[in-house]
PDB file of C-alpha atoms in Angstrom:
ATOM      1  CA  MET A   1     -28.302  19.317 -46.127  1.00 44.00           C
ATOM      2  CA  LYS A   2     -30.372  19.939 -49.289  1.00 41.00           C
ATOM      3  CA  ASN A   3     -28.587  23.266 -49.758  1.00 43.00           C
ATOM      4  CA  LEU A   4     -25.173  21.579 -49.347  1.00 37.00           C
ATOM      5  CA  LEU A   5     -26.040  18.877 -51.891  1.00 41.00           C
ATOM      6  CA  ALA A   6     -27.270  21.504 -54.326  1.00 46.00           C
ATOM      7  CA  LEU A   7     -24.060  23.504 -53.868  1.00 40.00           C
ATOM      8  CA  GLN A   8     -21.930  20.396 -54.487  1.00 44.00           C
ATOM      9  CA  LYS A   9     -23.888  19.529 -57.649  1.00 44.00           C
ATOM     10  CA  CYS A  10     -23.506  23.089 -58.875  1.00 46.00           C
ATOM     11  CA  ALA A  11     -19.766  23.036 -58.225  1.00 43.00           C
ATOM     12  CA  LEU A  12     -19.301  19.768 -60.083  1.00 41.00           C
ATOM     13  CA  ALA A  13     -21.390  21.040 -62.975  1.00 45.00           C
ATOM     14  CA  HIS A  14     -19.190  24.120 -63.256  1.00 43.00           C
ATOM     15  CA  SER A  15     -16.056  21.971 -63.058  1.00 40.00           C
ATOM     16  CA  ARG A  16     -17.229  19.711 -65.894  1.00 41.00           C
ATOM     17  CA  ALA A  17     -17.667  22.761 -68.074  1.00 41.00           C
ATOM     18  CA  ALA A  18     -14.368  24.377 -67.047  1.00 40.00           C
ATOM     19  CA  ILE A  19     -12.187  21.242 -67.075  1.00 38.00           C
ATOM     20  CA  ARG A  20     -12.146  18.907 -70.031  1.00 39.00           C
ATOM     21  CA  PRO A  21     -11.784  15.374 -68.580  1.00 36.00           C
ATOM     22  CA  THR A  22     -10.042  14.275 -71.752  1.00 36.00           C
ATOM     23  CA  SER A  23      -7.279  16.878 -71.371  1.00 42.00           C
ATOM     24  CA  PRO A  24      -3.869  15.189 -71.517  1.00 40.00           C
ATOM     25  CA  LEU A  25      -2.846  17.021 -68.338  1.00 46.00           C
ATOM     26  CA  PHE A  26      -5.448  15.206 -66.270  1.00 46.00           C
ATOM     27  CA  LEU A  27      -5.287  11.878 -68.094  1.00 43.00           C
ATOM     28  CA  GLU A  28      -1.586  11.727 -67.275  1.00 47.00           C
ATOM     29  CA  PHE A  29      -2.448  11.396 -63.597  1.00 48.00           C
ATOM     30  CA  LEU A  30      -3.358   7.739 -64.015  1.00 46.00           C
ATOM     31  CA  ALA A  31      -1.437   6.989 -67.228  1.00 44.00           C
ATOM     32  CA  PRO A  32       1.567   9.301 -67.453  1.00 46.00           C
ATOM     33  CA  SER A  33       3.193   9.514 -70.850  1.00 44.00           C
ATOM     34  CA  ALA A  34       6.535   9.270 -69.074  1.00 40.00           C
ATOM     35  CA  VAL A  35       5.813   5.566 -68.498  1.00 40.00           C
ATOM     36  CA  GLN A  36       7.785   5.065 -71.689  1.00 40.00           C
ATOM     37  CA  HIS A  37      10.971   5.770 -69.755  1.00 40.00           C
ATOM     38  CA  THR A  38      13.085   2.641 -69.432  1.00 35.00           C
ATOM     39  CA  GLN A  39      15.308   3.862 -66.616  1.00 39.00           C
ATOM     40  CA  LEU A  40      13.164   2.704 -63.687  1.00 39.00           C
ATOM     41  CA  ARG A  41      14.658   2.077 -60.227  1.00 44.00           C
ATOM     42  CA  ASN A  42      17.939   0.857 -61.741  1.00 40.00           C
ATOM     43  CA  ASN A  43      19.988   3.715 -60.325  1.00 43.00           C
ATOM     44  CA  SER A  44      22.142   2.879 -57.371  1.00 40.00           C
ATOM     45  CA  THR A  45      20.501   5.117 -54.762  1.00 50.00           C
ATOM     46  CA  LEU A  46      16.994   4.030 -55.649  1.00 57.00           C
ATOM     47  CA  SER A  47      17.750   0.322 -55.689  1.00 47.00           C
ATOM     48  CA  ALA A  48      19.191  -2.040 -53.141  1.00 44.00           C
ATOM     49  CA  ASP A  49      22.194  -3.406 -55.016  1.00 43.00           C
ATOM     50  CA  GLY A  50      24.757  -0.823 -53.827  1.00 45.00           C
ATOM     51  CA  GLN A  51      26.986  -0.499 -56.898  1.00 46.00           C
ATOM     52  CA  SER A  52      29.961   1.858 -56.841  1.00 45.00           C
ATOM     53  CA  SER A  53      29.899   4.684 -59.368  1.00 44.00           C
ATOM     54  CA  GLY A  54      33.377   3.834 -60.696  1.00 48.00           C
ATOM     55  CA  SER A  55      37.077   3.878 -59.786  1.00 51.00           C
ATOM     56  CA  GLY A  56      38.182   6.873 -57.764  1.00 61.00           C
ATOM     57  CA  SER A  57      34.613   8.044 -57.150  1.00 75.00           C
ATOM     58  CA  PRO A  58      32.917   7.901 -53.731  1.00 79.00           C
ATOM     59  CA  LYS A  59      30.606   4.974 -53.226  1.00 88.00           C
ATOM     60  CA  LYS A  60      26.965   5.801 -53.823  1.00 87.00           C
ATOM     61  CA  TYR A  61      24.656   5.960 -50.823  1.00 87.00           C
ATOM     62  CA  VAL A  62      22.106   3.138 -51.060  1.00 88.00           C
ATOM     63  CA  LEU A  63      18.562   3.690 -49.837  1.00 89.00           C
ATOM     64  CA  ASP A  64      17.113   1.097 -47.486  1.00 90.00           C
ATOM     65  CA  LYS A  65      13.551  -0.203 -47.649  1.00 91.00           C
ATOM     66  CA  ARG A  66      12.171   2.510 -45.343  1.00 93.00           C
ATOM     67  CA  GLN A  67      13.786   5.273 -47.365  1.00 92.00           C
ATOM     68  CA  ARG A  68      12.528   3.895 -50.676  1.00 92.00           C
ATOM     69  CA  GLU A  69       9.029   3.681 -49.177  1.00 93.00           C
ATOM     70  CA  PHE A  70       9.380   7.301 -48.029  1.00 94.00           C
ATOM     71  CA  LEU A  71      10.193   8.408 -51.575  1.00 93.00           C
ATOM     72  CA  ASP A  72       7.292   6.391 -52.990  1.00 93.00           C
ATOM     73  CA  SER A  73       4.952   8.058 -50.510  1.00 94.00           C
ATOM     74  CA  ALA A  74       6.406  11.514 -51.203  1.00 94.00           C
ATOM     75  CA  LEU A  75       5.970  11.198 -54.959  1.00 95.00           C
ATOM     76  CA  ARG A  76       2.426   9.854 -54.585  1.00 94.00           C
ATOM     77  CA  VAL A  77       1.375  12.695 -52.259  1.00 94.00           C
ATOM     78  CA  ASN A  78       3.090  15.369 -54.346  1.00 95.00           C
ATOM     79  CA  GLN A  79       1.417  14.201 -57.544  1.00 94.00           C
ATOM     80  CA  ALA A  80      -2.000  14.207 -55.875  1.00 94.00           C
ATOM     81  CA  GLY A  81      -1.390  17.623 -54.325  1.00 93.00           C
ATOM     82  CA  GLU A  82      -0.370  19.207 -57.599  1.00 94.00           C
ATOM     83  CA  LEU A  83      -3.406  17.702 -59.323  1.00 94.00           C
ATOM     84  CA  ALA A  84      -5.622  19.252 -56.638  1.00 94.00           C
ATOM     85  CA  ALA A  85      -3.914  22.628 -57.044  1.00 94.00           C
ATOM     86  CA  THR A  86      -4.561  22.737 -60.783  1.00 95.00           C
ATOM     87  CA  LEU A  87      -8.226  21.885 -60.185  1.00 96.00           C
ATOM     88  CA  ILE A  88      -8.627  24.530 -57.480  1.00 96.00           C
ATOM     89  CA  TYR A  89      -7.226  27.278 -59.722  1.00 95.00           C
ATOM     90  CA  THR A  90      -9.259  26.078 -62.696  1.00 95.00           C
ATOM     91  CA  ALA A  91     -12.462  26.354 -60.667  1.00 95.00           C
ATOM     92  CA  GLN A  92     -11.551  29.662 -58.994  1.00 95.00           C
ATOM     93  CA  THR A  93     -10.196  31.650 -61.912  1.00 95.00           C
ATOM     94  CA  PRO A  94     -13.379  32.409 -63.923  1.00 94.00           C
ATOM     95  CA  GLN A  95     -15.135  33.772 -60.838  1.00 92.00           C
ATOM     96  CA  VAL A  96     -12.177  35.748 -59.514  1.00 94.00           C
ATOM     97  CA  VAL A  97     -11.215  37.415 -62.802  1.00 94.00           C
ATOM     98  CA  ARG A  98     -14.840  38.223 -63.610  1.00 94.00           C
ATOM     99  CA  SER A  99     -14.881  40.661 -60.696  1.00 92.00           C
ATOM    100  CA  HIS A 100     -11.164  41.462 -60.693  1.00 95.00           C
ATOM    101  CA  PRO A 101      -9.828  41.344 -64.278  1.00 95.00           C
ATOM    102  CA  HIS A 102      -6.432  42.668 -63.177  1.00 95.00           C
ATOM    103  CA  LEU A 103      -5.826  39.345 -61.396  1.00 95.00           C
ATOM    104  CA  ARG A 104      -5.991  37.293 -64.608  1.00 95.00           C
ATOM    105  CA  PRO A 105      -2.183  37.308 -65.164  1.00 95.00           C
ATOM    106  CA  LEU A 106      -1.542  36.303 -61.544  1.00 95.00           C
ATOM    107  CA  MET A 107      -4.101  33.472 -61.594  1.00 94.00           C
ATOM    108  CA  LYS A 108      -2.667  32.223 -64.889  1.00 95.00           C
ATOM    109  CA  HIS A 109       0.885  32.416 -63.532  1.00 95.00           C
ATOM    110  CA  MET A 110      -0.010  30.358 -60.457  1.00 95.00           C
ATOM    111  CA  TYR A 111      -1.982  27.836 -62.504  1.00 95.00           C
ATOM    112  CA  ASP A 112       0.836  27.447 -65.024  1.00 95.00           C
ATOM    113  CA  GLN A 113       3.340  26.761 -62.258  1.00 95.00           C
ATOM    114  CA  GLU A 114       1.040  24.158 -60.681  1.00 95.00           C
ATOM    115  CA  ALA A 115       0.506  22.501 -64.055  1.00 95.00           C
ATOM    116  CA  GLY A 116       4.280  22.342 -64.472  1.00 95.00           C
ATOM    117  CA  HIS A 117       4.659  20.779 -61.030  1.00 96.00           C
ATOM    118  CA  PHE A 118       1.982  18.242 -61.896  1.00 95.00           C
ATOM    119  CA  THR A 119       3.755  17.266 -65.104  1.00 94.00           C
ATOM    120  CA  THR A 120       7.030  16.875 -63.194  1.00 95.00           C
ATOM    121  CA  PHE A 121       5.496  14.456 -60.702  1.00 95.00           C
ATOM    122  CA  ASN A 122       3.689  12.562 -63.450  1.00 93.00           C
ATOM    123  CA  GLN A 123       7.103  11.908 -64.975  1.00 93.00           C
ATOM    124  CA  LEU A 124       8.760  10.976 -61.680  1.00 93.00           C
ATOM    125  CA  ILE A 125       5.965   8.680 -60.559  1.00 92.00           C
ATOM    126  CA  ALA A 126       6.045   6.837 -63.873  1.00 91.00           C
ATOM    127  CA  LYS A 127       9.837   6.671 -64.017  1.00 90.00           C
ATOM    128  CA  HIS A 128      10.046   5.065 -60.586  1.00 90.00           C
ATOM    129  CA  GLN A 129       6.915   2.929 -60.983  1.00 90.00           C
ATOM    130  CA  VAL A 130       5.092   4.441 -58.013  1.00 90.00           C
ATOM    131  CA  ARG A 131       1.391   3.711 -57.673  1.00 90.00           C
ATOM    132  CA  PRO A 132      -0.758   6.885 -57.806  1.00 91.00           C
ATOM    133  CA  THR A 133      -3.217   7.404 -54.980  1.00 90.00           C
ATOM    134  CA  ALA A 134      -6.424   5.415 -55.210  1.00 89.00           C
ATOM    135  CA  MET A 135      -8.227   8.488 -53.826  1.00 90.00           C
ATOM    136  CA  TYR A 136      -7.944  10.354 -57.147  1.00 85.00           C
ATOM    137  CA  PRO A 137     -11.736  10.599 -57.818  1.00 89.00           C
ATOM    138  CA  VAL A 138     -12.365  11.870 -54.279  1.00 92.00           C
ATOM    139  CA  TRP A 139      -9.589  14.473 -54.408  1.00 91.00           C
ATOM    140  CA  GLU A 140     -10.747  15.570 -57.872  1.00 92.00           C
ATOM    141  CA  ALA A 141     -14.263  16.287 -56.606  1.00 94.00           C
ATOM    142  CA  ALA A 142     -13.081  17.838 -53.326  1.00 94.00           C
ATOM    143  CA  ALA A 143     -10.521  20.145 -54.982  1.00 95.00           C
ATOM    144  CA  THR A 144     -13.001  21.290 -57.609  1.00 95.00           C
ATOM    145  CA  PHE A 145     -15.658  22.015 -54.977  1.00 95.00           C
ATOM    146  CA  LEU A 146     -13.132  23.861 -52.804  1.00 95.00           C
ATOM    147  CA  GLY A 147     -11.999  26.003 -55.734  1.00 95.00           C
ATOM    148  CA  TRP A 148     -15.500  26.767 -56.921  1.00 95.00           C
ATOM    149  CA  SER A 149     -16.919  27.543 -53.466  1.00 95.00           C
ATOM    150  CA  THR A 150     -14.075  29.825 -52.375  1.00 95.00           C
ATOM    151  CA  GLY A 151     -14.145  31.559 -55.754  1.00 94.00           C
ATOM    152  CA  ALA A 152     -17.883  32.135 -55.296  1.00 93.00           C
ATOM    153  CA  LEU A 153     -17.220  33.725 -51.901  1.00 93.00           C
ATOM    154  CA  GLY A 154     -14.990  36.339 -53.509  1.00 92.00           C
ATOM    155  CA  ARG A 155     -11.393  37.293 -54.146  1.00 93.00           C
ATOM    156  CA  GLU A 156     -10.419  37.362 -50.467  1.00 95.00           C
ATOM    157  CA  ALA A 157     -11.790  33.866 -49.813  1.00 95.00           C
ATOM    158  CA  ALA A 158     -10.075  32.501 -52.919  1.00 95.00           C
ATOM    159  CA  MET A 159      -6.783  33.977 -51.731  1.00 95.00           C
ATOM    160  CA  ALA A 160      -7.370  32.652 -48.201  1.00 95.00           C
ATOM    161  CA  CYS A 161      -7.776  29.212 -49.777  1.00 95.00           C
ATOM    162  CA  THR A 162      -4.418  29.627 -51.532  1.00 95.00           C
ATOM    163  CA  GLU A 163      -2.801  30.805 -48.296  1.00 95.00           C
ATOM    164  CA  ALA A 164      -4.127  27.805 -46.353  1.00 95.00           C
ATOM    165  CA  VAL A 165      -3.245  25.222 -48.996  1.00 95.00           C
ATOM    166  CA  GLU A 166       0.231  26.591 -49.652  1.00 93.00           C
ATOM    167  CA  THR A 167       1.008  26.831 -45.933  1.00 92.00           C
ATOM    168  CA  GLU A 168       0.413  23.104 -45.557  1.00 93.00           C
ATOM    169  CA  ILE A 169       2.018  22.130 -48.856  1.00 92.00           C
ATOM    170  CA  GLY A 170       5.093  24.280 -48.206  1.00 92.00           C
ATOM    171  CA  SER A 171       5.524  22.666 -44.791  1.00 92.00           C
ATOM    172  CA  HIS A 172       5.154  19.215 -46.320  1.00 93.00           C
ATOM    173  CA  TYR A 173       7.796  19.895 -48.968  1.00 95.00           C
ATOM    174  CA  ASN A 174      10.072  21.193 -46.213  1.00 94.00           C
ATOM    175  CA  GLU A 175       9.706  17.897 -44.346  1.00 94.00           C
ATOM    176  CA  GLN A 176      10.634  15.988 -47.498  1.00 95.00           C
ATOM    177  CA  VAL A 177      13.662  18.208 -48.122  1.00 95.00           C
ATOM    178  CA  ARG A 178      14.850  17.804 -44.511  1.00 95.00           C
ATOM    179  CA  GLU A 179      14.523  14.033 -44.741  1.00 95.00           C
ATOM    180  CA  ILE A 180      16.632  13.791 -47.903  1.00 94.00           C
ATOM    181  CA  LEU A 181      19.195  16.204 -46.435  1.00 95.00           C
ATOM    182  CA  SER A 182      19.506  13.859 -43.442  1.00 94.00           C
ATOM    183  CA  TRP A 183      20.373  11.068 -45.892  1.00 94.00           C
ATOM    184  CA  GLU A 184      22.985  13.306 -47.471  1.00 93.00           C
ATOM    185  CA  ALA A 185      24.536  14.004 -44.054  1.00 93.00           C
ATOM    186  CA  GLU A 186      24.587  10.287 -43.258  1.00 93.00           C
ATOM    187  CA  ALA A 187      26.214   9.558 -46.620  1.00 91.00           C
ATOM    188  CA  LYS A 188      28.996  12.066 -45.919  1.00 91.00           C
ATOM    189  CA  LEU A 189      29.721  10.426 -42.561  1.00 91.00           C
ATOM    190  CA  ARG A 190      30.186   7.147 -44.423  1.00 89.00           C
ATOM    191  CA  GLY A 191      32.385   8.705 -47.086  1.00 90.00           C
ATOM    192  CA  GLU A 192      29.613   8.199 -49.631  1.00 90.00           C
ATOM    193  CA  GLU A 193      27.477  10.522 -51.728  1.00 90.00           C
ATOM    194  CA  LEU A 194      23.926  10.686 -53.001  1.00 90.00           C
ATOM    195  CA  ASP A 195      23.270   9.524 -56.528  1.00 89.00           C
ATOM    196  CA  ASP A 196      22.942  12.332 -59.078  1.00 89.00           C
ATOM    197  CA  GLU A 197      19.297  11.416 -59.642  1.00 90.00           C
ATOM    198  CA  LEU A 198      18.468  11.815 -55.964  1.00 92.00           C
ATOM    199  CA  LYS A 199      20.360  15.128 -55.866  1.00 92.00           C
ATOM    200  CA  GLU A 200      18.249  16.290 -58.792  1.00 93.00           C
ATOM    201  CA  MET A 201      15.069  15.156 -57.026  1.00 93.00           C
ATOM    202  CA  LEU A 202      16.105  17.134 -53.941  1.00 94.00           C
ATOM    203  CA  ALA A 203      16.662  20.229 -56.084  1.00 95.00           C
ATOM    204  CA  THR A 204      13.241  19.716 -57.694  1.00 95.00           C
ATOM    205  CA  PHE A 205      11.521  19.483 -54.308  1.00 96.00           C
ATOM    206  CA  ARG A 206      13.238  22.682 -53.183  1.00 95.00           C
ATOM    207  CA  ARG A 207      12.334  24.582 -56.345  1.00 95.00           C
ATOM    208  CA  ILE A 208       8.675  23.544 -56.192  1.00 95.00           C
ATOM    209  CA  ARG A 209       8.500  24.327 -52.466  1.00 94.00           C
ATOM    210  CA  ASP A 210       9.787  27.846 -53.142  1.00 94.00           C
ATOM    211  CA  GLU A 211       7.243  28.368 -55.923  1.00 94.00           C
ATOM    212  CA  GLU A 212       4.427  27.190 -53.648  1.00 94.00           C
ATOM    213  CA  LEU A 213       5.546  29.618 -50.953  1.00 93.00           C
ATOM    214  CA  GLU A 214       5.627  32.337 -53.607  1.00 93.00           C
ATOM    215  CA  HIS A 215       1.914  31.622 -54.169  1.00 95.00           C
ATOM    216  CA  LEU A 216       1.338  32.039 -50.433  1.00 93.00           C
ATOM    217  CA  ASP A 217       2.987  35.478 -50.586  1.00 93.00           C
ATOM    218  CA  HIS A 218       0.805  36.440 -53.560  1.00 93.00           C
ATOM    219  CA  ALA A 219      -2.287  35.416 -51.608  1.00 94.00           C
ATOM    220  CA  VAL A 220      -1.375  37.525 -48.581  1.00 94.00           C
ATOM    221  CA  GLU A 221      -0.530  40.492 -50.835  1.00 92.00           C
ATOM    222  CA  ASN A 222      -4.018  40.195 -52.327  1.00 91.00           C
ATOM    223  CA  ASP A 223      -5.907  40.420 -49.032  1.00 89.00           C
ATOM    224  CA  SER A 224      -6.300  36.758 -48.082  1.00 93.00           C
ATOM    225  CA  LYS A 225      -6.520  37.812 -44.442  1.00 92.00           C
ATOM    226  CA  GLU A 226      -9.537  39.995 -45.243  1.00 90.00           C
ATOM    227  CA  ALA A 227     -11.675  36.923 -45.993  1.00 90.00           C
ATOM    228  CA  LYS A 228     -14.829  36.595 -43.931  1.00 89.00           C
ATOM    229  CA  PRO A 229     -14.722  34.473 -41.843  1.00 89.00           C
ATOM    230  CA  TYR A 230     -10.935  34.149 -42.075  1.00 92.00           C
ATOM    231  CA  ASP A 231      -9.961  31.861 -39.184  1.00 92.00           C
ATOM    232  CA  PRO A 232     -12.642  29.161 -39.621  1.00 93.00           C
ATOM    233  CA  LEU A 233     -12.131  29.084 -43.388  1.00 93.00           C
ATOM    234  CA  VAL A 234      -8.356  28.735 -43.211  1.00 94.00           C
ATOM    235  CA  ASP A 235      -8.465  26.261 -40.328  1.00 94.00           C
ATOM    236  CA  VAL A 236     -10.894  23.958 -42.133  1.00 95.00           C
ATOM    237  CA  ILE A 237      -8.903  24.037 -45.370  1.00 95.00           C
ATOM    238  CA  ARG A 238      -5.598  23.383 -43.595  1.00 94.00           C
ATOM    239  CA  PHE A 239      -7.121  20.482 -41.683  1.00 95.00           C
ATOM    240  CA  GLY A 240      -8.490  19.068 -44.939  1.00 93.00           C
ATOM    241  CA  CYS A 241      -5.047  19.338 -46.560  1.00 93.00           C
ATOM    242  CA  ARG A 242      -3.341  17.557 -43.665  1.00 93.00           C
ATOM    243  CA  THR A 243      -5.939  14.800 -43.768  1.00 94.00           C
ATOM    244  CA  ALA A 244      -5.600  14.366 -47.536  1.00 92.00           C
ATOM    245  CA  ILE A 245      -1.806  14.147 -47.220  1.00 91.00           C
ATOM    246  CA  LYS A 246      -1.990  11.454 -44.541  1.00 91.00           C
ATOM    247  CA  ILE A 247      -4.465   9.399 -46.541  1.00 92.00           C
ATOM    248  CA  SER A 248      -2.584   9.749 -49.835  1.00 90.00           C
ATOM    249  CA  GLU A 249       0.665   8.645 -48.200  1.00 85.00           C
ATOM    250  CA  ARG A 250      -0.854   5.205 -47.696  1.00 85.00           C
ATOM    251  CA  VAL A 251      -3.794   4.779 -50.060  1.00 86.00           C
TER     252      VAL A 251
END
């Protein structure tokens, strides 16, 4: 137990040095700059008023209470997940590139994509007035510790971490995409169509899912399966991701 506490303190100390808490990227998690947007939940698909889009155009599909709650939950989880991803890469990168300098461009590429995803969900969560997860401080510490500890174990462990995380995140984005596609199919049966904003959100979810799965491929290409011990490490990380998703959906 003493060794575990010491390891956690060391990880947090490294994270404080590597991540500036005043960075706009991380401050936007709780106070996104996009909150200045005035178009909040007024669009027909995201509200309950069911307005037609105009003469000659198909009626817009109106989300019910359950569907709006699903989108709120999806945006909250996605924002938290992308925050965690940026923290994991921030903590891993110095240790990985110290021993493997050729991986610097790849680590930067993956971090930059995650930072872009995070900014996207900051904007969406502010635009639609969705409450961020209350678990932010816990996920911040857990993601930083996970990144630092797997980075300390070596390149293979760091890549196994990416493989495990992206496997769960990719599956979760797939579930979200399938759900919205089911709404689109229902709308067509009614002679209606999804609002342009919801179509754009669907496209965003698909694009980010594909980029996350690209990270998984990079991890496997860089010997993630050579991590020791591979199965326990990946299983624990995947279980932690699933647990964090379930909690963030509600809290």
